[in-house]
Coordinates of N, CA and C in Angstrom, one line a residue:
X1 N -43.4 99.1 -39.3 CA -42.3 98.4 -38.6 C -40.9 98.9 -39.1
X2 N -40.8 99.0 -40.5 CA -39.5 99.5 -41.1 C -39.3 100.9 -40.6
X3 N -40.4 101.7 -40.6 CA -40.2 103.1 -40.3 C -39.8 103.3 -38.8
X4 N -40.3 102.4 -38.0 CA -39.9 102.5 -36.6 C -38.4 102.1 -36.4
X5 N -37.9 101.2 -37.2 CA -36.5 100.8 -37.2 C -35.6 101.9 -37.6
X6 N -36.0 102.5 -38.8 CA -35.2 103.7 -39.3 C -35.2 104.8 -38.3
X7 N -36.3 105.1 -37.6 CA -36.4 106.1 -36.6 C -35.4 105.8 -35.5
X8 N -35.4 104.6 -35.0 CA -34.5 104.1 -33.9 C -33.1 104.2 -34.3
X9 N -32.8 103.9 -35.6 CA -31.4 103.9 -36.1 C -30.9 105.3 -36.1
X10 N -31.7 106.3 -36.6 CA -31.2 107.7 -36.6 C -31.1 108.3 -35.2
X11 N -31.9 107.8 -34.3 CA -31.8 108.3 -32.9 C -30.5 107.8 -32.3
X12 N -30.2 106.6 -32.6 CA -28.9 106.0 -32.1 C -27.7 106.7 -32.7
X13 N -27.8 107.2 -33.9 CA -26.7 107.9 -34.5 C -26.5 109.2 -33.9
X14 N -27.6 109.9 -33.6 CA -27.5 111.2 -33.0 C -27.3 111.3 -31.5
X15 N -27.6 110.2 -30.8 CA -27.4 110.2 -29.4 C -26.0 110.2 -29.0
X16 N -25.7 110.9 -27.9 CA -24.3 111.0 -27.4 C -24.0 109.9 -26.4
X17 N -22.9 109.3 -26.4 CA -22.6 108.2 -25.5 C -22.4 108.8 -24.1
X18 N -22.9 108.1 -23.1 CA -22.7 108.5 -21.7 C -21.3 108.2 -21.2
X19 N -20.5 109.2 -21.0 CA -19.1 108.9 -20.6 C -19.0 108.2 -19.2
X20 N -20.0 108.3 -18.4 CA -20.0 107.6 -17.1 C -20.1 106.1 -17.3
X21 N -20.8 105.7 -18.3 CA -21.0 104.3 -18.6 C -19.7 103.7 -19.0
X22 N -18.8 104.5 -19.7 CA -17.5 103.9 -20.1 C -16.5 103.9 -18.9
X23 N -16.7 104.9 -18.0 CA -15.8 105.0 -16.9 C -16.1 104.0 -15.8
X24 N -17.4 103.6 -15.7 CA -17.8 102.8 -14.5 C -17.0 101.5 -14.4
X25 N -16.7 100.8 -15.5 CA -15.9 99.5 -15.4 C -14.5 99.8 -14.9
X26 N -13.9 101.0 -15.3 CA -12.6 101.3 -14.9 C -12.5 101.6 -13.4
X27 N -13.5 102.4 -13.0 CA -13.6 102.8 -11.5 C -13.7 101.5 -10.7
X28 N -14.6 100.6 -11.1 CA -14.8 99.4 -10.3 C -13.5 98.5 -10.3
X29 N -12.8 98.4 -11.4 CA -11.6 97.7 -11.5 C -10.5 98.3 -10.6
X30 N -10.5 99.6 -10.6 CA -9.5 100.3 -9.7 C -9.8 100.1 -8.2
X31 N -11.1 100.1 -7.9 CA -11.5 99.8 -6.5 C -11.1 98.4 -6.1
X32 N -11.3 97.4 -6.9 CA -11.0 96.0 -6.6 C -9.5 95.9 -6.4
X33 N -8.7 96.5 -7.3 CA -7.3 96.4 -7.2 C -6.8 97.0 -5.9
X34 N -7.3 98.2 -5.5 CA -6.9 98.9 -4.3 C -7.2 98.1 -3.1
X35 N -8.4 97.5 -3.0 CA -8.8 96.7 -1.9 C -8.0 95.5 -1.8
X36 N -7.6 94.8 -2.9 CA -6.8 93.6 -2.9 C -5.4 94.0 -2.4
X37 N -4.8 95.1 -2.8 CA -3.5 95.5 -2.4 C -3.5 95.8 -0.9
X38 N -4.5 96.5 -0.4 CA -4.6 96.8 1.0 C -4.7 95.6 1.8
X39 N -5.5 94.6 1.4 CA -5.7 93.4 2.1 C -4.4 92.6 2.2
X40 N -3.6 92.6 1.0 CA -2.4 91.8 1.0 C -1.4 92.4 2.0
X41 N -1.3 93.8 2.0 CA -0.4 94.5 2.9 C -0.8 94.2 4.4
X42 N -2.1 94.2 4.6 CA -2.6 94.0 6.0 C -2.2 92.6 6.4
X43 N -2.4 91.6 5.5 CA -2.1 90.2 5.8 C -0.6 90.0 6.0
X44 N 0.2 90.7 5.2 CA 1.6 90.6 5.4 C 2.1 91.1 6.7
X45 N 1.5 92.3 7.1 CA 1.9 92.8 8.4 C 1.5 91.9 9.6
X46 N 0.3 91.3 9.4 CA -0.2 90.5 10.5 C 0.6 89.2 10.6
X47 N 1.2 88.8 9.5 CA 2.0 87.5 9.5 C 3.3 87.7 10.2
X48 N 3.8 88.9 10.4 CA 5.1 89.0 11.0 C 5.1 88.5 12.4
X49 N 6.0 87.7 12.8 CA 6.1 87.1 14.1 C 7.3 87.5 14.8
X50 N 7.3 87.4 16.1 CA 8.5 87.7 17.0 C 9.4 86.6 16.9
X51 N 10.4 86.7 16.1 CA 11.4 85.5 15.9 C 12.6 86.0 15.2
X52 N 13.6 85.1 15.2 CA 14.8 85.4 14.4 C 15.2 84.1 13.7
X53 N 16.0 84.2 12.7 CA 16.5 83.1 11.9 C 18.0 83.0 12.0
X54 N 18.6 81.8 12.1 CA 20.0 81.6 12.2 C 20.2 80.1 11.8
X55 N 21.2 79.9 11.0 CA 21.6 78.5 10.5 C 20.3 77.8 9.9
X56 N 19.5 78.6 9.1 CA 18.3 78.1 8.5 C 17.3 77.6 9.5
X57 N 17.4 77.9 10.7 CA 16.4 77.6 11.8 C 15.7 78.9 12.2
X58 N 14.5 78.7 12.7 CA 13.7 79.8 13.2 C 13.6 79.7 14.7
X59 N 13.8 80.8 15.5 CA 13.7 80.8 16.9 C 12.7 81.8 17.4
X60 N 11.7 81.4 18.2 CA 10.7 82.3 18.6 C 11.2 83.2 19.8
X61 N 10.9 84.5 19.8 CA 11.2 85.3 20.9 C 9.9 86.1 21.2
X62 N 9.1 85.5 22.1 CA 7.8 86.0 22.3 C 7.7 87.1 23.4
X63 N 8.7 87.4 24.1 CA 8.7 88.4 25.1 C 10.1 89.0 25.2
X64 N 10.1 90.2 25.9 CA 11.4 90.9 26.0 C 11.5 91.7 27.2
X65 N 12.8 92.0 27.5 CA 13.1 92.9 28.7 C 14.1 94.0 28.3
X66 N 14.1 95.0 29.1 CA 15.0 96.1 28.8 C 15.7 96.5 30.1
X67 N 17.0 96.8 30.0 CA 17.8 97.1 31.2 C 18.6 98.3 30.9
X68 N 18.6 99.3 31.8 CA 19.4 100.4 31.6 C 20.8 100.1 32.1
X69 N 21.8 100.0 31.2 CA 23.1 99.6 31.6 C 24.1 100.7 32.0
X70 N 23.7 101.9 31.6 CA 24.6 103.0 32.0 C 24.2 104.3 31.3
X71 N 24.6 105.4 31.9 CA 24.3 106.7 31.4 C 25.6 107.5 31.1
X72 N 25.7 108.0 29.9 CA 26.9 108.7 29.4 C 26.5 110.1 28.9
X73 N 26.6 111.1 29.7 CA 26.1 112.5 29.4 C 24.7 112.4 29.0
X74 N 24.3 112.7 27.7 CA 22.9 112.7 27.3 C 22.5 111.4 26.6
X75 N 23.3 110.4 26.8 CA 23.0 109.1 26.1 C 22.9 108.0 27.2
X76 N 22.3 106.9 26.8 CA 22.1 105.8 27.7 C 22.3 104.5 27.0
X77 N 23.0 103.5 27.6 CA 23.2 102.2 27.1 C 22.0 101.3 27.5
X78 N 21.2 101.0 26.5 CA 20.0 100.2 26.8 C 20.2 98.8 26.3
X79 N 20.1 97.8 27.2 CA 20.3 96.4 26.9 C 18.9 95.8 26.7
X80 N 18.6 95.3 25.6 CA 17.4 94.6 25.3 C 17.6 93.1 25.1
X81 N 16.8 92.4 25.9 CA 16.8 90.9 25.8 C 15.5 90.4 25.2
X82 N 15.6 89.8 24.1 CA 14.4 89.1 23.4 C 14.5 87.6 23.6
X83 N 13.6 87.1 24.3 CA 13.7 85.7 24.9 C 12.7 84.7 24.3
X84 N 13.1 83.5 24.3 CA 12.2 82.4 24.0 C 11.3 82.2 25.2
X85 N 10.2 81.4 25.0 CA 9.2 81.3 26.0 C 9.7 80.7 27.4
X86 N 10.8 80.0 27.3 CA 11.3 79.3 28.5 C 12.3 80.2 29.3
X87 N 12.6 81.4 28.8 CA 13.6 82.3 29.5 C 12.8 83.4 30.1
X88 N 13.2 83.7 31.4 CA 12.6 84.8 32.1 C 13.7 85.5 32.9
X89 N 13.4 86.7 33.3 CA 14.3 87.4 34.3 C 13.5 87.5 35.6
X90 N 14.0 86.8 36.6 CA 13.3 86.8 37.9 C 14.3 87.1 39.0
X91 N 13.9 87.9 39.9 CA 14.8 88.3 41.0 C 16.1 88.8 40.5
X92 N 16.1 89.6 39.5 CA 17.3 90.3 38.9 C 18.3 89.3 38.3
X93 N 17.8 88.1 37.9 CA 18.6 87.1 37.2 C 17.9 86.5 36.0
X94 N 18.7 86.1 35.0 CA 18.2 85.4 33.9 C 18.0 83.9 34.3
X95 N 16.8 83.4 34.1 CA 16.5 82.1 34.5 C 15.8 81.3 33.4
X96 N 16.1 80.0 33.4 CA 15.5 79.1 32.4 C 16.5 78.6 31.4
X97 N 15.9 77.9 30.4 CA 16.7 77.3 29.3 C 16.1 77.7 28.0
X98 N 16.8 78.3 27.1 CA 16.3 78.6 25.8 C 17.2 79.6 25.1
X99 N 16.6 80.4 24.3 CA 17.4 81.2 23.3 C 17.2 82.7 23.7
X100 N 18.2 83.5 23.5 CA 18.2 84.9 23.8 C 18.9 85.7 22.7
X101 N 18.2 86.8 22.2 CA 18.9 87.8 21.4 C 19.2 89.0 22.3
X102 N 20.4 89.4 22.4 CA 20.7 90.6 23.2 C 21.3 91.7 22.4
X103 N 20.7 92.8 22.6 CA 21.0 94.0 21.8 C 21.5 95.1 22.8
X104 N 22.5 95.8 22.5 CA 22.9 97.0 23.2 C 22.7 98.2 22.2
X105 N 21.9 99.1 22.6 CA 21.5 100.2 21.8 C 21.9 101.5 22.6
X106 N 22.7 102.3 22.0 CA 23.1 103.6 22.6 C 22.1 104.7 22.2
X107 N 21.2 105.0 23.1 CA 20.1 105.8 22.8 C 20.5 107.3 23.1
X108 N 20.0 108.2 22.3 CA 20.2 109.6 22.5 C 19.2 110.2 23.5
X109 N 19.0 109.5 24.6 CA 18.2 109.9 25.7 C 18.8 109.3 27.0
X110 N 19.0 110.1 28.0 CA 19.7 109.6 29.2 C 18.9 108.5 30.0
X111 N 17.6 108.3 29.6 CA 16.8 107.4 30.5 C 16.1 106.3 29.6
X112 N 15.8 106.6 28.4 CA 14.9 105.7 27.6 C 15.5 105.3 26.3
X113 N 15.0 104.2 25.8 CA 15.3 103.8 24.4 C 14.3 104.6 23.5
X114 N 14.8 105.3 22.5 CA 14.0 106.0 21.6 C 14.0 105.5 20.2
X115 N 13.1 105.9 19.4 CA 13.0 105.5 18.0 C 14.2 106.0 17.2
X116 N 14.6 105.2 16.3 CA 15.8 105.6 15.5 C 16.5 104.4 14.8
X117 N 17.5 104.7 14.1 CA 18.3 103.7 13.4 C 19.6 103.6 14.2
X118 N 20.0 102.4 14.5 CA 21.2 102.1 15.3 C 22.1 101.2 14.4
X119 N 23.4 101.4 14.6 CA 24.4 100.7 13.7 C 25.7 100.5 14.4
X120 N 26.4 99.4 14.2 CA 27.7 99.2 14.8 C 28.7 100.2 14.0
X121 N 28.3 100.6 12.8 CA 29.2 101.5 12.1 C 29.4 102.9 12.8
X122 N 28.4 103.3 13.6 CA 28.5 104.6 14.3 C 28.5 104.3 15.8
X123 N 28.8 103.1 16.2 CA 29.0 102.7 17.6 C 27.8 102.9 18.5
X124 N 26.6 102.8 17.9 CA 25.4 102.9 18.6 C 24.7 101.5 18.8
X125 N 25.4 100.4 18.3 CA 24.7 99.1 18.3 C 25.7 98.0 18.4
X126 N 25.4 97.1 19.3 CA 26.2 95.9 19.5 C 25.2 94.8 19.8
X127 N 25.5 93.5 19.5 CA 24.5 92.5 19.6 C 25.2 91.1 19.6
X128 N 24.4 90.1 19.9 CA 24.8 88.8 19.9 C 23.7 87.8 20.1
X129 N 24.0 86.5 20.1 CA 22.9 85.5 20.3 C 23.4 84.5 21.2
X130 N 22.5 84.0 22.1 CA 22.7 82.8 22.9 C 21.7 81.8 22.6
X131 N 22.2 80.6 22.1 CA 21.3 79.5 21.9 C 21.5 78.5 23.0
X132 N 20.4 77.8 23.3 CA 20.4 76.8 24.3 C 21.1 77.3 25.6
X133 N 20.7 78.6 26.0 CA 21.3 79.1 27.2 C 20.7 78.4 28.4
X134 N 21.6 78.0 29.3 CA 21.2 77.3 30.6 C 21.6 78.2 31.8
X135 N 20.6 78.7 32.5 CA 20.9 79.6 33.6 C 21.6 78.9 34.7
X136 N 21.4 77.6 34.9 CA 22.0 76.8 35.9 C 23.5 76.8 35.7
X137 N 23.9 76.6 34.4 CA 25.3 76.6 34.1 C 25.9 78.0 33.8
X138 N 24.9 79.0 33.6 CA 25.3 80.3 33.1 C 26.1 80.2 31.8
X139 N 25.7 79.4 30.9 CA 26.4 79.1 29.7 C 25.4 78.7 28.6
X140 N 25.9 78.7 27.4 CA 25.2 78.3 26.2 C 26.0 78.5 25.0
X141 N 25.5 78.3 23.8 CA 26.2 78.6 22.6 C 26.1 80.1 22.3
X142 N 27.2 80.8 22.5 CA 27.2 82.2 22.3 C 27.8 82.6 21.0
X143 N 27.2 83.4 20.3 CA 27.6 83.9 19.0 C 27.7 85.4 19.0
X144 N 28.9 85.9 18.7 CA 29.2 87.3 18.9 C 29.1 88.1 17.5
X145 N 28.8 89.3 17.6 CA 28.7 90.2 16.4 C 30.1 90.4 15.9
X146 N 30.3 90.4 14.6 CA 31.5 90.8 13.9 C 31.7 92.3 13.9
X147 N 32.6 92.9 14.6 CA 32.7 94.3 14.6 C 33.1 94.9 13.3
X148 N 33.6 94.1 12.4 CA 33.9 94.6 11.0 C 32.8 94.4 10.0
X149 N 31.7 93.7 10.5 CA 30.6 93.4 9.6 C 29.6 94.6 9.7
X150 N 28.5 94.4 9.1 CA 27.4 95.3 9.1 C 26.2 94.8 10.0
X151 N 26.0 95.5 11.1 CA 24.9 95.1 11.9 C 24.0 96.3 12.3
X152 N 22.8 96.2 12.2 CA 21.9 97.3 12.3 C 20.6 97.0 13.1
X153 N 20.0 98.0 13.6 CA 18.6 97.8 14.2 C 17.8 99.1 13.9
X154 N 16.6 98.9 13.6 CA 15.6 100.0 13.5 C 14.6 99.9 14.6
X155 N 14.5 100.9 15.4 CA 13.6 100.9 16.6 C 12.5 101.9 16.4
X156 N 11.3 101.5 16.7 CA 10.1 102.4 16.6 C 9.4 102.2 18.0
X157 N 9.4 103.3 18.8 CA 8.7 103.2 20.1 C 7.4 104.0 20.0
X158 N 6.3 103.3 20.4 CA 5.0 103.9 20.4 C 4.4 103.6 21.8
X159 N 4.5 104.6 22.7 CA 4.0 104.4 24.0 C 4.8 103.2 24.7
X160 N 4.1 102.1 25.0 CA 4.8 101.0 25.6 C 5.1 99.9 24.6
X161 N 4.9 100.1 23.4 CA 5.1 99.1 22.3 C 6.4 99.4 21.6
X162 N 7.3 98.4 21.6 CA 8.6 98.6 20.9 C 8.5 97.7 19.6
X163 N 8.9 98.3 18.5 CA 9.0 97.5 17.3 C 10.5 97.5 16.9
X164 N 11.1 96.4 16.8 CA 12.6 96.3 16.6 C 12.8 95.3 15.4
X165 N 13.4 95.8 14.4 CA 13.9 95.0 13.3 C 15.4 95.1 13.2
X166 N 16.0 93.9 13.2 CA 17.5 93.9 13.4 C 18.1 92.9 12.5
X167 N 19.4 93.2 12.2 CA 20.2 92.3 11.3 C 21.6 92.3 12.0
X168 N 22.1 91.1 12.3 CA 23.4 91.0 13.0 C 24.3 90.1 12.2
X169 N 25.5 90.6 11.8 CA 26.5 89.8 11.2 C 27.4 89.2 12.2
X170 N 27.5 87.9 12.3 CA 28.3 87.3 13.3 C 29.7 87.1 12.8
X171 N 30.6 86.7 13.8 CA 32.0 86.5 13.5 C 32.2 85.5 12.4
X172 N 31.3 84.5 12.4 CA 31.4 83.4 11.4 C 31.0 83.9 10.0
X173 N 30.4 85.1 9.9 CA 29.9 85.6 8.6 C 28.4 85.3 8.4
X174 N 27.8 84.5 9.3 CA 26.4 84.2 9.3 C 25.6 85.5 9.7
X175 N 24.5 85.6 9.1 CA 23.6 86.8 9.4 C 22.4 86.4 10.1
X176 N 22.1 87.0 11.2 CA 20.9 86.8 12.0 C 19.9 87.9 11.6
X177 N 18.7 87.5 11.2 CA 17.6 88.4 10.8 C 16.5 88.2 11.8
X178 N 16.0 89.3 12.4 CA 15.0 89.2 13.4 C 14.0 90.3 13.5
X179 N 12.9 90.1 14.1 CA 11.9 91.1 14.3 C 11.2 90.9 15.6
X180 N 10.8 92.0 16.3 CA 10.1 91.9 17.5 C 9.1 93.1 17.6
X181 N 7.9 92.8 18.0 CA 7.0 93.9 18.3 C 6.2 93.6 19.5
X182 N 6.3 94.4 20.6 CA 5.5 94.2 21.8 C 6.1 95.0 22.9
X183 N 5.7 94.6 24.1 CA 6.2 95.3 25.3 C 7.6 94.8 25.7
X184 N 8.3 95.7 26.4 CA 9.6 95.3 27.0 C 9.5 95.6 28.5
X185 N 9.6 94.6 29.3 CA 9.5 94.8 30.7 C 10.9 95.3 31.3
X186 N 10.8 96.4 32.0 CA 12.0 97.0 32.6 C 12.4 96.2 33.8
X187 N 13.7 95.9 33.8 CA 14.3 95.1 34.8 C 15.6 95.7 35.3
X188 N 16.1 95.2 36.4 CA 17.5 95.4 36.8 C 18.1 94.0 36.8
X189 N 19.4 94.0 36.6 CA 20.2 92.7 36.6 C 21.4 92.8 37.5
X190 N 21.7 91.7 38.1 CA 22.9 91.6 38.9 C 24.1 91.7 37.9
X191 N 25.2 92.1 38.4 CA 26.4 92.3 37.5 C 26.8 91.0 36.8
X192 N 26.6 89.8 37.4 CA 27.0 88.6 36.7 C 26.1 88.3 35.5
X193 N 24.9 88.8 35.5 CA 24.0 88.5 34.4 C 23.6 89.7 33.6
X194 N 24.4 90.8 33.7 CA 24.1 92.0 32.9 C 24.7 91.8 31.5
X195 N 24.7 92.8 30.7 CA 25.1 92.8 29.3 C 26.5 92.2 29.1
X196 N 27.5 92.5 30.0 CA 28.9 92.0 29.8 C 28.9 90.4 29.8
X197 N 27.9 89.8 30.3 CA 27.9 88.3 30.3 C 27.9 87.9 28.8
X198 N 27.2 88.6 27.9 CA 27.1 88.2 26.5 C 28.0 89.0 25.6
X199 N 28.4 90.2 26.0 CA 29.1 91.1 25.1 C 30.6 91.1 25.4
X200 N 31.4 91.0 24.4 CA 32.9 91.0 24.6 C 33.3 92.4 25.0

């Protein structure tokens, strides 16, 4: 019995450790961390909703429209309307009661809104907000962008899906932060309800 123990002891001294056995726990830990980080990122992306915040309130903008407001050489003025569920554009007019984010983006394409960064600093972006807009009265609480503030939009166009992340500094100094991802229905608008209704 003692001899068997001594034999086993010397074998253990002479045996080389398997490096894979030491690495295995590290590899498993790295895989677990990677999967966790990927899942968190995926959940974070999935949590983003089509909405904007103002005055500590959240406003849903679940659908949107795009209107070609004018063409200037190789550029086009694209008006984007991000609307609450009760607002629609029907028969070339804005109808309903609700909230609207309106963006004017000067696109480097004569016909389409293209991906890129837009800013009031380089005169490619203007915006504002209409809360409680009533189409019967053609009025609402209108908040205009501060031309001296910093307002930006980042646009990513993938086929018919538009992803727009925007920040608007209002004349009051309040900042509107918003996000939209989805389709934009192309529309035409009568002069009374086109961009100048909202933009100074």
